[in-house]
Amino acid sequence: MNPEIVLKLRNRVDEIFEKVKGYREYLHANPELSFQEFNTMNFVSERLTKIGIPHERNVTETGVVGMIRGSHHSLEQPCVGLRADLDALPILEANEVTYKSKVDGVMHACGHDVHTSILLGAAELLFEMKDQLPNPIKLIFQPGEEMHPGGASLMIEEGVLENPKVSKMFGLHVFPELPAGKVGLKEGLYMASSDEIHLQIQGVGGHGALPEKCINPLMMGAEFVLRAKELIAEKAPTEIPTVLSFGRFEALGSTNVIPSSAEIKGTFRTMNEEWRAEAHQLLETLAESISLKYSGNVNLKISKGYPFLVNSTELTRNLKSSFQEVLGENNVIDLPIRMTAEDFAFYSQQIPVSFFRLGTGFTDGRQNYSVHHPNFDVDEASLKTGVLSMVLAALTI
Ligand SMILES: [Zn+2]
Ligand SMILES: [Zn+2]
């Protein structure tokens, strides 16, 4: 990259830092739950208007889509998508900071306040450069990342990837495991699909001393859990990361009471759609065979969540080399696969994308908490790296 442009960019990032920090602290103090981000939408819309960026509000109710076009761009020219998510979580904030959440029980504990502020900052700088941009930019501020079916899937249904076409797309996510100033990337498979498993088991309850007169739902449940784990481990293709975990087993009998029903909940995660469908079928068949064996009823419901997220190799490589050039090689980290899920995956199923991580860990010795923790917070110096990295993403070939 032209060193003059990089220097100018860095200066502009420094100049708007206090403003972007102000955005973040306002949004952090005023969080809204998934699909209820009306005030956040107004905030984003007002900022875009102030910058001069034309945009559409109320896309899937609370989303905002802005367009940055230079005088040399045609209306049909494919554009680069940059995405931020707007929603907060139902968590009571435990931090004592000046920008603490003013809404009891709602908190930006996943850093979406950071993502939105960064995209507003990057939008301002990109708008200033609009006549030098290789492609027009579509700014996508989407609602409801934290709640199924995911704001991304609704935005796609509303046509956000069309008119003009989005030919590639970038998004970032805060990452407290990396210190502020660093970014992390992963080519190819990156995050898992995520399905909820709900089992309702019906047997026949009775006296614990007379098990022969009962159909014990605990036995059916225990057999399901153990055999499901074995079955998935045995059938999973070795090259496809797969996780099956159970986190809840409730059967409210007693030492001498066999209950009539039990409930089990778990999660199934993987990175391949065919295997995902096959695994669902294997679990269905297992539930049926256990029902038959015990003459009880194992009712299995699998609630399908987000698909797996795959990063374009080419885009991610190009993004990485521009990060290395501008942020320094030591500040660009290769990340391993993660079995968590993210609704950005819906975009990755449609077009080439690169979803990367922004280091937000404190560098001054303060303790770092994971996302979704009531003490989660970010080192705000990371906002600078965030704005710079989103501008670089928009310029990536
Ligand atoms: Zn989250
Ligand atoms: Zn998140």
Coordinates of C-alpha atoms and ligand atoms in Angstrom, one line a residue:
M1 CA 0.0 0.0 0.0
N2 CA 1.1 3.5 -0.7
P3 CA 2.9 4.7 2.5
E4 CA 1.4 8.2 2.2
I5 CA -2.2 6.8 2.2
V6 CA -1.3 4.6 5.2
L7 CA 0.1 7.6 7.1
K8 CA -3.0 9.7 6.3
L9 CA -5.3 6.9 7.4
R10 CA -3.5 6.5 10.7
N11 CA -3.8 10.2 11.4
R12 CA -7.5 10.2 10.6
V13 CA -8.0 7.2 12.8
D14 CA -6.3 9.1 15.7
E15 CA -8.3 12.2 15.0
I16 CA -11.7 10.4 15.1
F17 CA -10.7 8.1 18.1
E18 CA -12.5 10.2 20.8
K19 CA -15.6 10.3 18.7
V20 CA -15.7 6.6 18.1
K21 CA -15.0 6.0 21.8
G22 CA -18.0 8.2 22.5
Y23 CA -20.2 6.1 20.2
R24 CA -19.1 3.0 22.0
E25 CA -19.7 4.3 25.4
Y26 CA -23.1 5.7 24.5
L27 CA -24.1 2.3 22.9
H28 CA -22.7 0.4 25.8
A29 CA -24.8 2.5 28.3
N30 CA -27.9 2.1 26.2
P31 CA -28.1 -1.6 25.1
E32 CA -31.1 -3.2 23.4
L33 CA -32.0 -6.9 23.0
S34 CA -32.1 -8.8 19.8
F35 CA -34.6 -7.4 17.2
Q36 CA -35.5 -4.5 19.5
E37 CA -32.6 -2.3 18.5
F38 CA -34.8 0.8 17.6
N39 CA -32.8 3.4 19.5
T40 CA -29.5 1.9 18.2
M41 CA -30.9 2.1 14.7
N42 CA -31.8 5.8 15.2
F43 CA -28.3 6.4 16.6
V44 CA -26.6 4.7 13.6
S45 CA -28.9 6.5 11.1
E46 CA -28.3 9.9 12.7
R47 CA -24.5 9.4 12.5
L48 CA -24.7 8.3 8.8
T49 CA -26.8 11.3 8.0
K50 CA -24.3 13.6 9.7
I51 CA -21.4 12.1 7.6
G52 CA -23.6 12.4 4.5
I53 CA -24.0 8.7 3.7
P54 CA -27.3 7.7 2.1
H55 CA -29.0 4.8 3.8
E56 CA -32.1 2.8 4.3
R57 CA -33.6 2.3 7.8
N58 CA -35.9 -0.3 9.1
V59 CA -34.4 -3.1 7.0
T60 CA -36.0 -6.1 8.8
E61 CA -37.4 -3.6 11.3
T62 CA -34.2 -2.5 13.1
G63 CA -31.4 -2.8 10.5
V64 CA -29.7 -0.1 8.6
V65 CA -28.0 -0.4 5.2
G66 CA -25.8 2.5 3.9
M67 CA -24.0 2.9 0.5
I68 CA -20.7 4.7 -0.1
R69 CA -20.3 5.4 -3.8
G70 CA -17.7 7.5 -5.6
S71 CA -18.4 9.7 -8.6
H72 CA -16.6 7.0 -10.8
H73 CA -18.9 4.1 -9.6
S74 CA -22.0 3.0 -11.5
L75 CA -25.2 2.2 -9.7
E76 CA -24.9 -1.5 -10.7
Q77 CA -21.3 -2.0 -9.8
P78 CA -20.8 -4.8 -7.4
C79 CA -19.8 -3.6 -3.9
V80 CA -17.9 -4.7 -0.8
G81 CA -20.0 -5.5 2.2
L82 CA -18.9 -4.5 5.7
R83 CA -21.1 -5.8 8.5
A84 CA -21.7 -4.9 12.2
D85 CA -24.3 -6.4 14.5
L86 CA -26.4 -4.2 16.8
D87 CA -27.8 -6.3 19.6
A88 CA -27.0 -6.8 23.3
L89 CA -27.6 -9.7 25.7
P90 CA -30.0 -10.4 28.7
I91 CA -27.1 -10.1 31.2
L92 CA -26.9 -7.8 34.3
E93 CA -23.7 -5.8 33.9
A94 CA -21.3 -6.2 36.9
N95 CA -18.7 -3.6 35.8
E96 CA -18.5 -0.3 37.6
V97 CA -17.6 2.1 34.8
T98 CA -18.9 5.5 33.7
Y99 CA -20.5 3.9 30.7
K100 CA -22.2 1.1 32.6
S101 CA -25.5 -0.2 31.1
K102 CA -28.4 2.0 32.1
V103 CA -30.8 -0.9 31.3
D104 CA -31.1 -3.4 34.2
G105 CA -30.5 -6.9 32.9
V106 CA -29.4 -5.9 29.4
M107 CA -25.7 -5.6 28.5
H108 CA -23.4 -5.3 25.5
A109 CA -21.5 -8.4 26.7
C110 CA -20.5 -9.6 23.3
G111 CA -19.0 -6.4 22.0
H112 CA -21.6 -5.5 19.4
D113 CA -21.4 -1.9 20.7
V114 CA -17.7 -2.0 19.6
H115 CA -18.5 -3.5 16.2
T116 CA -21.2 -0.8 15.5
S117 CA -18.9 2.0 16.6
I118 CA -16.0 0.7 14.5
L119 CA -18.1 0.5 11.4
L120 CA -19.4 4.0 11.9
G121 CA -15.8 5.2 12.3
A122 CA -14.6 3.3 9.2
A123 CA -17.7 4.6 7.3
E124 CA -16.6 8.2 7.9
L125 CA -13.0 7.5 6.6
L126 CA -14.2 5.5 3.6
F127 CA -16.7 8.3 2.7
E128 CA -13.8 10.8 2.7
M129 CA -12.0 8.5 0.3
K130 CA -15.0 7.6 -1.8
D131 CA -13.6 8.9 -5.1
Q132 CA -10.5 6.7 -4.7
L133 CA -12.3 3.5 -3.7
P134 CA -11.9 0.6 -6.1
N135 CA -15.5 -0.6 -5.3
P136 CA -18.5 0.9 -3.7
I137 CA -19.1 -0.1 -0.1
K138 CA -22.3 -1.4 1.4
L139 CA -22.6 -0.8 5.2
I140 CA -24.7 -3.5 6.8
F141 CA -25.8 -2.8 10.4
Q142 CA -27.8 -5.9 11.2
P143 CA -30.1 -6.7 14.2
G144 CA -30.4 -9.9 16.2
E145 CA -27.0 -11.8 15.9
E146 CA -27.6 -13.4 19.3
M147 CA -31.1 -14.9 18.6
H148 CA -32.3 -17.5 16.2
P149 CA -33.0 -17.3 13.3
G150 CA -30.3 -14.7 13.3
G151 CA -30.5 -11.2 11.8
A152 CA -28.1 -12.1 9.0
S153 CA -30.6 -14.7 7.6
L154 CA -33.4 -12.1 7.7
M155 CA -31.2 -9.4 6.0
I156 CA -30.4 -11.9 3.2
E157 CA -34.1 -12.7 2.7
E158 CA -34.7 -8.9 2.5
G159 CA -32.2 -8.9 -0.4
V160 CA -29.2 -7.1 1.3
L161 CA -26.8 -9.0 -0.9
E162 CA -28.5 -7.7 -4.1
N163 CA -29.1 -4.4 -5.8
P164 CA -26.2 -3.7 -6.0
K165 CA -24.7 -7.1 -5.6
V166 CA -22.3 -7.7 -2.7
S167 CA -19.4 -9.5 -4.3
K168 CA -17.4 -10.0 -1.0
M169 CA -18.0 -9.3 2.6
F170 CA -16.0 -8.7 5.8
G171 CA -16.9 -8.6 9.5
L172 CA -15.0 -8.6 12.7
H173 CA -15.6 -9.7 16.2
V174 CA -14.1 -8.6 19.5
F175 CA -11.7 -11.2 21.0
P176 CA -10.5 -10.7 24.6
E177 CA -8.1 -13.6 24.3
L178 CA -5.9 -11.4 22.0
P179 CA -4.4 -8.1 23.4
A180 CA -5.6 -4.8 21.9
G181 CA -3.5 -3.9 18.8
K182 CA -3.6 -7.4 17.4
V183 CA -5.9 -9.1 14.9
G184 CA -6.5 -12.8 14.2
L185 CA -7.5 -14.6 11.0
K186 CA -8.3 -18.1 9.9
E187 CA -8.5 -19.3 6.2
G188 CA -11.2 -21.8 5.3
L189 CA -13.4 -23.6 7.9
Y190 CA -13.6 -21.3 10.9
M191 CA -16.8 -21.6 13.0
A192 CA -19.3 -24.4 13.5
S193 CA -23.0 -24.9 12.7
S194 CA -25.0 -25.1 15.9
D195 CA -28.1 -27.2 16.6
E196 CA -30.0 -27.5 19.8
I197 CA -31.0 -31.0 20.9
H198 CA -34.1 -31.4 23.1
L199 CA -35.2 -34.9 24.3
Q200 CA -38.4 -35.5 26.1
I201 CA -38.5 -39.0 27.5
Q202 CA -41.8 -40.6 28.6
G203 CA -41.7 -43.8 30.7
V204 CA -43.9 -45.2 33.5
G205 CA -43.1 -44.1 37.0
G206 CA -43.5 -46.0 40.3
H207 CA -41.8 -47.4 43.4
G208 CA -38.1 -47.7 43.2
A209 CA -38.3 -51.1 44.8
L210 CA -40.4 -52.4 41.9
P211 CA -38.5 -51.4 38.8
E212 CA -40.0 -54.4 36.9
K213 CA -43.4 -52.6 37.0
C214 CA -41.9 -49.3 35.7
I215 CA -40.4 -48.0 32.4
N216 CA -37.5 -46.0 33.8
P217 CA -36.9 -42.8 31.7
L218 CA -33.4 -42.4 33.3
M219 CA -32.3 -45.6 31.8
M220 CA -33.6 -44.6 28.4
G221 CA -31.9 -41.2 28.7
A222 CA -28.6 -42.6 30.0
E223 CA -28.6 -45.1 27.1
F224 CA -29.3 -42.3 24.6
V225 CA -26.6 -40.0 25.9
L226 CA -23.9 -42.7 25.9
R227 CA -24.8 -44.4 22.6
A228 CA -25.3 -41.0 20.9
K229 CA -21.7 -40.0 21.9
E230 CA -20.3 -43.3 20.6
L231 CA -22.3 -43.3 17.4
I232 CA -21.3 -39.7 16.4
A233 CA -17.7 -40.4 17.3
E234 CA -17.7 -43.6 15.2
K235 CA -19.5 -42.1 12.2
A236 CA -18.0 -38.6 12.0
P237 CA -15.7 -38.2 9.0
T238 CA -12.2 -37.7 10.5
E239 CA -11.6 -34.5 8.6
I240 CA -14.8 -32.8 9.8
P241 CA -14.7 -31.2 13.3
T242 CA -17.7 -32.4 15.3
V243 CA -19.0 -31.8 18.8
L244 CA -21.9 -33.4 20.6
S245 CA -22.4 -32.2 24.2
F246 CA -25.1 -32.7 26.7
G247 CA -25.6 -30.1 29.4
R248 CA -28.9 -30.9 31.1
F249 CA -30.5 -34.2 32.3
E250 CA -33.5 -33.7 34.5
A251 CA -35.5 -36.5 36.1
L252 CA -37.3 -35.6 39.3
G253 CA -37.7 -38.9 41.1
S254 CA -36.1 -39.8 44.4
T255 CA -34.2 -42.6 46.1
N256 CA -37.3 -44.7 46.1
V257 CA -39.3 -43.0 43.3
I258 CA -38.8 -43.8 39.6
P259 CA -40.1 -40.7 37.8
S260 CA -42.4 -41.0 34.7
S261 CA -40.5 -38.6 32.6
A262 CA -37.0 -37.1 32.0
E263 CA -35.6 -34.2 29.9
I264 CA -32.2 -33.9 28.2
K265 CA -30.7 -30.9 26.4
G266 CA -27.5 -30.7 24.4
T267 CA -25.8 -29.2 21.4
F268 CA -24.6 -30.6 18.1
R269 CA -21.9 -28.7 16.2
T270 CA -20.0 -29.4 13.0
M271 CA -18.7 -27.9 9.8
N272 CA -20.3 -29.8 6.9
E273 CA -23.9 -29.6 5.8
E274 CA -24.2 -33.2 4.5
W275 CA -22.7 -34.7 7.6
R276 CA -24.9 -32.4 9.7
A277 CA -28.0 -33.8 8.1
E278 CA -26.7 -37.4 8.4
A279 CA -25.9 -36.9 12.1
H280 CA -29.5 -35.6 12.7
Q281 CA -30.8 -38.8 11.1
L282 CA -28.5 -41.0 13.1
L283 CA -29.8 -39.4 16.3
E284 CA -33.5 -39.8 15.2
T285 CA -32.9 -43.5 14.5
L286 CA -31.3 -44.0 17.9
A287 CA -34.2 -42.3 19.7
E288 CA -36.6 -44.6 17.9
S289 CA -34.6 -47.7 18.7
I290 CA -34.4 -46.9 22.4
S291 CA -38.2 -46.1 22.5
L292 CA -38.8 -49.6 21.0
K293 CA -36.4 -51.4 23.3
Y294 CA -37.9 -50.0 26.5
S295 CA -41.5 -49.6 25.2
G296 CA -41.3 -46.0 26.2
N297 CA -41.1 -42.8 24.2
V298 CA -38.0 -40.9 23.4
N299 CA -39.1 -37.7 21.6
L300 CA -36.2 -36.0 19.9
K301 CA -36.4 -32.4 18.6
I302 CA -33.4 -30.9 16.9
S303 CA -33.7 -27.1 16.5
K304 CA -31.4 -26.0 13.6
G305 CA -29.3 -23.0 14.3
Y306 CA -26.7 -21.1 12.3
P307 CA -24.8 -22.9 9.5
F308 CA -21.0 -23.3 9.6
L309 CA -18.7 -20.3 8.7
V310 CA -16.1 -20.7 6.0
N311 CA -13.7 -17.9 5.2
S312 CA -12.6 -17.5 1.6
T313 CA -8.9 -18.6 1.3
E314 CA -8.1 -15.9 -1.2
L315 CA -9.8 -13.0 0.5
T316 CA -8.4 -14.0 3.9
R317 CA -4.9 -14.3 2.5
N318 CA -5.1 -10.8 0.9
L319 CA -6.6 -9.3 4.0
K320 CA -3.8 -10.9 6.1
S321 CA -1.1 -9.5 3.9
S322 CA -2.5 -6.0 4.1
F323 CA -2.8 -6.3 7.9
Q324 CA 0.8 -7.5 8.1
E325 CA 1.9 -4.6 6.1
V326 CA 0.0 -1.9 8.0
L327 CA -0.3 -3.4 11.6
G328 CA 3.0 -5.2 11.6
E329 CA 3.7 -9.0 11.3
N330 CA 3.7 -9.5 15.1
N331 CA 0.2 -8.1 15.4
V332 CA -1.4 -10.5 12.9
I333 CA -2.2 -14.0 14.4
D334 CA -3.3 -17.2 12.8
L335 CA -6.3 -18.6 14.7
P336 CA -7.4 -22.2 15.1
I337 CA -10.9 -23.4 14.3
R338 CA -13.6 -22.5 16.9
M339 CA -16.7 -24.7 17.7
T340 CA -18.8 -21.6 18.6
A341 CA -21.3 -20.3 16.1
E342 CA -22.0 -16.9 14.5
D343 CA -24.8 -15.8 12.2
F344 CA -22.2 -14.1 9.8
A345 CA -22.0 -17.8 8.6
F346 CA -25.2 -17.2 6.6
Y347 CA -23.4 -14.7 4.4
S348 CA -20.4 -17.1 4.1
Q349 CA -22.9 -19.7 2.6
Q350 CA -23.7 -17.2 -0.2
I351 CA -20.6 -15.2 -1.1
P352 CA -16.9 -15.1 -0.4
V353 CA -16.3 -13.6 3.1
S354 CA -13.6 -13.1 5.6
F355 CA -14.6 -12.9 9.3
F356 CA -11.7 -11.9 11.5
R357 CA -11.0 -11.2 15.2
L358 CA -10.1 -8.0 16.8
G359 CA -7.9 -8.2 19.9
T360 CA -9.6 -6.3 22.7
G361 CA -7.7 -7.6 25.7
F362 CA -6.5 -5.1 28.3
T363 CA -2.7 -4.5 28.0
D364 CA -2.5 -2.7 31.4
G365 CA -2.9 -5.8 33.6
R366 CA -6.6 -5.5 34.1
Q367 CA -8.4 -8.8 34.1
N368 CA -9.9 -10.0 30.9
Y369 CA -13.3 -11.8 31.0
S370 CA -14.8 -13.8 28.1
V371 CA -17.6 -12.5 26.0
H372 CA -21.1 -13.1 27.6
H373 CA -19.6 -12.6 31.1
P374 CA -21.1 -9.8 33.3
N375 CA -17.6 -8.4 33.7
F376 CA -16.7 -8.4 30.0
D377 CA -15.2 -5.2 28.8
V378 CA -12.7 -4.1 26.2
D379 CA -9.5 -2.1 26.0
E380 CA -10.8 0.9 24.0
A381 CA -7.4 1.4 22.3
S382 CA -8.6 -1.6 20.2
L383 CA -11.2 0.8 18.5
K384 CA -8.3 2.3 16.6
T385 CA -7.1 -1.1 15.2
G386 CA -10.7 -1.9 14.5
V387 CA -11.4 1.2 12.4
L388 CA -8.1 0.8 10.6
S389 CA -8.7 -2.9 9.9
M390 CA -12.3 -2.3 8.5
V391 CA -11.0 0.4 6.2
L392 CA -8.2 -2.0 5.0
A393 CA -10.8 -4.8 4.5
A394 CA -12.8 -2.5 2.3
L395 CA -9.7 -1.8 0.2
T396 CA -8.8 -5.5 -0.1
I397 CA -8.8 -6.9 -3.6
Ligands
ZN1 ZN -22.4 -13.4 21.5
ZN2 ZN -21.1 -11.6 19.2

